[in-house]
XYZ file of C-alpha atoms in Angstrom:
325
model
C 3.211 8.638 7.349
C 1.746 7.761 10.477
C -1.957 6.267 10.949
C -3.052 6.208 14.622
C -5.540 4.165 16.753
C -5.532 1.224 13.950
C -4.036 -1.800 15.727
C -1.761 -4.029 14.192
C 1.029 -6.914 14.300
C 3.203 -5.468 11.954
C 4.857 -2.402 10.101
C 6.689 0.353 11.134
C 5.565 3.696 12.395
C 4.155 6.084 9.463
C 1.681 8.876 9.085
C -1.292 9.434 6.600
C -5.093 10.731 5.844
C -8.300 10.346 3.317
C -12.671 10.298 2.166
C -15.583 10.048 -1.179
C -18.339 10.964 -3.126
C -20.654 7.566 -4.433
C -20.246 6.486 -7.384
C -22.064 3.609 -9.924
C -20.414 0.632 -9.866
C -19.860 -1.843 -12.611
C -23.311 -4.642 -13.294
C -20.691 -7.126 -12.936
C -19.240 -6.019 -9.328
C -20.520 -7.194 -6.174
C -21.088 -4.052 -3.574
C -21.171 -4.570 0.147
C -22.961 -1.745 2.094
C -22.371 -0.076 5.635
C -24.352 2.401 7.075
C -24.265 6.361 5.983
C -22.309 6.490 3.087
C -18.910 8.372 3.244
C -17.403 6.979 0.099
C -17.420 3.740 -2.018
C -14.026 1.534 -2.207
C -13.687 -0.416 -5.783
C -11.214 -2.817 -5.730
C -10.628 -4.588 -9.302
C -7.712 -7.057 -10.020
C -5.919 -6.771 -13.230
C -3.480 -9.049 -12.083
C -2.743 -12.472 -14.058
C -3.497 -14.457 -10.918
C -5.760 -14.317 -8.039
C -5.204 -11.933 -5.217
C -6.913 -11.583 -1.830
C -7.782 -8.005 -0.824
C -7.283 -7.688 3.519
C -8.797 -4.681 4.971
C -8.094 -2.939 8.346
C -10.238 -0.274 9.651
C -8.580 2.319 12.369
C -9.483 1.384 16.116
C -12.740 3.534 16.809
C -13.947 3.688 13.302
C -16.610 1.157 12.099
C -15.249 -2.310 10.567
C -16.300 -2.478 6.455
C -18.714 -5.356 5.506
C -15.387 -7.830 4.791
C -11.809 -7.919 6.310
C -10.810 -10.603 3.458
C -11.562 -11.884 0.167
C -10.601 -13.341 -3.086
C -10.504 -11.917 -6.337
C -10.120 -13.986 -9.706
C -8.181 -12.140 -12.180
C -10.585 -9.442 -14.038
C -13.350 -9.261 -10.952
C -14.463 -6.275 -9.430
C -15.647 -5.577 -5.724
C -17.392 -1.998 -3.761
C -17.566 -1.558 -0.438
C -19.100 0.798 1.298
C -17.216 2.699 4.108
C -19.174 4.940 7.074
C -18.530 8.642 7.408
C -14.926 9.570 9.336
C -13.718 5.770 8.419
C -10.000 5.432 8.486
C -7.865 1.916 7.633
C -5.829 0.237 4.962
C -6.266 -2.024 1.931
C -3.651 -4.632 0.478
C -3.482 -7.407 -2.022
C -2.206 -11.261 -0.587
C -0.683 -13.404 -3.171
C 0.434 -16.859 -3.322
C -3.043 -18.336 -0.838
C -3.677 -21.520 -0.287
C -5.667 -23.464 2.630
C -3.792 -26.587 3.963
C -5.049 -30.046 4.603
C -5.916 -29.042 8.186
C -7.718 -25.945 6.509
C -5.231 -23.161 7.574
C -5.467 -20.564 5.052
C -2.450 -18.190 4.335
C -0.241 -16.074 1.883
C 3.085 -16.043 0.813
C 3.238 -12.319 0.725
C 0.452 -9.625 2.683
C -0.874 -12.515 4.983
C -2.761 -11.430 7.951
C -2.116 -14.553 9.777
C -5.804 -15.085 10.909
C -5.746 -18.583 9.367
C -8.670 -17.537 7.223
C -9.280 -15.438 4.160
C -10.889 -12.722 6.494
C -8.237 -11.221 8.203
C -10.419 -9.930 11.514
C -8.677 -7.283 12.897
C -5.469 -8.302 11.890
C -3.035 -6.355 8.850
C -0.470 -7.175 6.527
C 2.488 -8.639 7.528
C 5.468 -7.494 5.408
C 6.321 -6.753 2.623
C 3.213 -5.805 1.407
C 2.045 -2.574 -0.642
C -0.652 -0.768 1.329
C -3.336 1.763 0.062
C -4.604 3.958 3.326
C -7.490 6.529 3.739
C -8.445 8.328 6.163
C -12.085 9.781 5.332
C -13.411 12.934 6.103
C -9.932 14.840 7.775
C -9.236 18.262 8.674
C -11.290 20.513 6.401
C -13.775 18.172 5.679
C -11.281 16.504 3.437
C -9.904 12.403 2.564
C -6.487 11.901 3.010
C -4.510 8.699 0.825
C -1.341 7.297 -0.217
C -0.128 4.146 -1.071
C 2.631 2.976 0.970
C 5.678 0.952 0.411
C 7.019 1.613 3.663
C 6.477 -2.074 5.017
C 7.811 -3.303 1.475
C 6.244 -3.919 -1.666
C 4.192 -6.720 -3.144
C 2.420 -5.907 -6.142
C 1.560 -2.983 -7.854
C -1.146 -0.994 -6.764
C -2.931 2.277 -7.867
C -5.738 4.417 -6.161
C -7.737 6.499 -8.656
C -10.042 8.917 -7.052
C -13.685 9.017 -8.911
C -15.586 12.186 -9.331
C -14.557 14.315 -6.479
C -13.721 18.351 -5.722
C -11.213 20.145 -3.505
C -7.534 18.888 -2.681
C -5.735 17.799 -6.034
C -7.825 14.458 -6.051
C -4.808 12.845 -7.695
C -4.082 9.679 -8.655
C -1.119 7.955 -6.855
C 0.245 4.483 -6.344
C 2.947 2.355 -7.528
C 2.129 1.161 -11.010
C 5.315 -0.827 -11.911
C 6.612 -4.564 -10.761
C 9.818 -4.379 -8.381
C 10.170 -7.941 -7.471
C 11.581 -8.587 -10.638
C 14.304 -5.995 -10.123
C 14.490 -5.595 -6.308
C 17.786 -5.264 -4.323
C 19.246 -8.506 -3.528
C 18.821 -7.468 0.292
C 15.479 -7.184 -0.289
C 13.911 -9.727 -1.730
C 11.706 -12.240 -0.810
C 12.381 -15.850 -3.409
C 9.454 -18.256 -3.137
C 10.312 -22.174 -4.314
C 8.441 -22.990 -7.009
C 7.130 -26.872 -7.854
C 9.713 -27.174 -10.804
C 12.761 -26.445 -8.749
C 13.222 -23.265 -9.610
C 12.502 -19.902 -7.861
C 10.374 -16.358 -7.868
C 10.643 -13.110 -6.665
C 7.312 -12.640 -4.888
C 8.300 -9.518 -2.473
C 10.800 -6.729 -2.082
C 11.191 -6.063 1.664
C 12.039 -2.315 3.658
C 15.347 -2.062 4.930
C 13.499 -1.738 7.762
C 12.365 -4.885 7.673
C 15.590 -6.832 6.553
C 17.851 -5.193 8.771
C 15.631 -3.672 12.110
C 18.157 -0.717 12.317
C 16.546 2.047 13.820
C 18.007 4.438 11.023
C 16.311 2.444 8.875
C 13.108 2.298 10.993
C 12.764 5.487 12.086
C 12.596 4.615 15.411
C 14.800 5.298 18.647
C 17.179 8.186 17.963
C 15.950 7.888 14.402
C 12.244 8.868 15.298
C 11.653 12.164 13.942
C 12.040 14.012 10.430
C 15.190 15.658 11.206
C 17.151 12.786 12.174
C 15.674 9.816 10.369
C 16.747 10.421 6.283
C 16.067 8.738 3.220
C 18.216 5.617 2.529
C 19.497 4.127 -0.503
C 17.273 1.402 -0.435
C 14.110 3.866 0.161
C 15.795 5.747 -2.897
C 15.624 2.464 -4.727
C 11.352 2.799 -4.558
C 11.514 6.335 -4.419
C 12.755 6.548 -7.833
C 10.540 3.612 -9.437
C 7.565 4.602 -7.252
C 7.999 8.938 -6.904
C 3.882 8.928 -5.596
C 4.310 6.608 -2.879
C 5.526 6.743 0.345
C 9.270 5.062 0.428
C 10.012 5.725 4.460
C 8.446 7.186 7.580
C 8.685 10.484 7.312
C 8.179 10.850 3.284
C 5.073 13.075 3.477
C 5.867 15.937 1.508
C 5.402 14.021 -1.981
C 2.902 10.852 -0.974
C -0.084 11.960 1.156
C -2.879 13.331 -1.118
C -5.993 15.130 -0.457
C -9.757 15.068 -2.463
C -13.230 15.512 -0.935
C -16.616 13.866 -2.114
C -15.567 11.355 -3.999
C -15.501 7.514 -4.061
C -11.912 5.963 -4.995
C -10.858 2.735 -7.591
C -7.953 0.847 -5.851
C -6.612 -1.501 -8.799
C -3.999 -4.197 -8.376
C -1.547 -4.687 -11.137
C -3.065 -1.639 -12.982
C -4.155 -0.975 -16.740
C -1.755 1.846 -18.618
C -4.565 3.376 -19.563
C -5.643 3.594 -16.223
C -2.664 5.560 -15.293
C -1.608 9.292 -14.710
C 2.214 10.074 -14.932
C 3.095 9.524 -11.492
C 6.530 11.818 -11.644
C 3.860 14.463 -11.656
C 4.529 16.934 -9.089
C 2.030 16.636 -5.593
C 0.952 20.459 -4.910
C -1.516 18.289 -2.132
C 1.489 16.716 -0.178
C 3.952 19.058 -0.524
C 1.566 21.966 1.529
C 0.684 18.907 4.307
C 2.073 19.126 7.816
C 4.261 16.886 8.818
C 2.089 15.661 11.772
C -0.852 14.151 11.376
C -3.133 13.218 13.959
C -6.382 11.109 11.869
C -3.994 7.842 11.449
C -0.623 6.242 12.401
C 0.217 2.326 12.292
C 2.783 1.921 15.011
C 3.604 -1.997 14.978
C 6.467 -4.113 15.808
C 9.629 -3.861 13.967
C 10.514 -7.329 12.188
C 14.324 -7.943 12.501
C 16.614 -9.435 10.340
C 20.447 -10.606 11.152
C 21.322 -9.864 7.955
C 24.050 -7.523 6.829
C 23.153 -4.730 4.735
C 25.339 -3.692 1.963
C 24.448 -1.134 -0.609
C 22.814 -2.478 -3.822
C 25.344 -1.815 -6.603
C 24.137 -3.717 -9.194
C 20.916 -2.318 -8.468
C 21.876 0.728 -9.017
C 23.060 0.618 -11.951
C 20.759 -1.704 -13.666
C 17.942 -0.253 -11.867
C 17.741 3.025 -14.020
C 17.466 1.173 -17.214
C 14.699 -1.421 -15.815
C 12.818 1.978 -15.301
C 13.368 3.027 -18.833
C 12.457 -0.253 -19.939
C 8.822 -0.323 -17.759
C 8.274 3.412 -18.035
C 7.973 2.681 -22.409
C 5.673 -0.599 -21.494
C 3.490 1.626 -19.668
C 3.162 4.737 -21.483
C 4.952 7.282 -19.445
């Protein structure tokens, strides 16, 4: 998926689409508004830990109230977004301001230095939820995107809208635990020891244009799914896993506000192996929205994840009877 006209430092190319009807939020949540109402963004953390919501709105649509904030575990923010508004949303983990009062993340930072991220997006890895409000036909257009890697789980949840399939979609389940050696992204920890905070693109780790999508590589017919795109592809089947992956991750609803949750509830959750009726009639093109940033380049050497492939499977099993599926 592709989003156009949204400026940023990072990511590979990608396409996408989205919009919302308004809904009630929660006595305890704390709502930003911005001008005529197009929809109404919740963002609640489920996670066991703090995370720091960036936002990014398109070039030429109107910025949200906030680019960057924190959220304890259990809290609940709305903001309002303008008619036509396009951008993304993404959780930053592991924040913390230095003694010179430089604020940053281990994984999602925006590198503004502060928790608002002004204008700037995630770098990667970092799971992205993107919308595109008020598309062709009147209609929102969403995904959630592991294209420039995966950070935490994420899930959008569209609220009391009509038209398109208004599905849910997202990526429900935690990778870092059981992401490719190639991939992953090990923070230190105080006790000597180590965590698995990230699980990068190959796009990322390597730079190769097959696995960017870029160069010879930039179109649908030459630029394929990998193994290591497989590898989320399988965990993830609702979200985006390369470039060109529209056909089963772009979804469509109309009039209707959407829940973005990080680190999601089970009951929450719709079985995302579900077929996508939505994505599957989209065009490959899309004009609303494409990210086209820099490709981050690794000297590593990529070798296929064996272990992870066969281990992988029964991880799934394993988190598929945790959450209900």
């Amino acid at each position: 998926m592709r989003l156009q006209n949204c400026s940023t430092r990072w990511g590979q190319s990608k396409r996408i689409r989205f919009r919302t009807e308004r809904m009630n939020p929660a006595s305890s949540s704390h709502v930003d508004h911005v001008g005529a109402l197009a929809a109404t963004f919740t963002l609640t953390n489920n996670c066991e830990y703090t995370v720091w919501p960036g936002v990014l709105s398109s070039a030429g649509t109107a910025a949200l109230s906030t680019t960057g904030f924190a959220l304890q575990k259990g809290e609940t923010r709305s903001l309002d977004a303008p008619a036509a508004w396009s951008g993304r949303f993404w959780g930053r983990t592991h924040c913390a301001t230095d003694s010179s009062g430089k604020f940053s993340c281990a994984t999602g930072d925006c590198g503004s230095g502060s928790v608002e991220c002004s204008g700037s997006s995630a770098a990667p890895p970092a799971t992205l939820a993107e919308f595109t409000l008020d598309g062709s036909g009147g209609m929102d257009f969403y995904d959630v995107s592991l294209v420039d890697g995966y950070n935490l789980p994420v899930l959008v949840v569209p609220q009391g809208g009509s038209g398109g399939g208004c599905s849910t979609t997202g990526c429900p389940v935690d990778l870092n635990g059981v992401c490719p050696s190639d991939l992953k992204v090990v923070l230190s920890t105080s006790d000597g020891g180590s965590e698995s905070v990230a699980c990068k693109s190959a796009c990322e780790a390597f730079g190769s244009p097959q696995y960017c999508c870029s160069g010879d590589y930039g179109s649908p017919n030459t630029c394929k799914p990998s193994s290591y795109s497989q590898f989320f592809k399988n965990a993830c089947p609702r979200a985006y896993s390369y470039a060109y992956d529209d056909a089963t991750s772009t979804f469509t609803c109309a009039s209707a506000n959407y829940l973005i949750m990080f680190c999601p509830s089970t009951t929450s959750q719709k079985k995302s192996s579900d077929s996508n009726a939505d994505a599957a009639s989209m065009p490959l093109s899309n004009d609303t929205m494409v990210y086209s940033g820099g490709e981050q380049v690794s000297h590593a050497a990529p070798t296929l994840p064996r272990m992870a492939a066969v281990l992988f499977p029964i991880s799934l099993a394993v988190l598929a009877l945790r959450l209900g599926f």
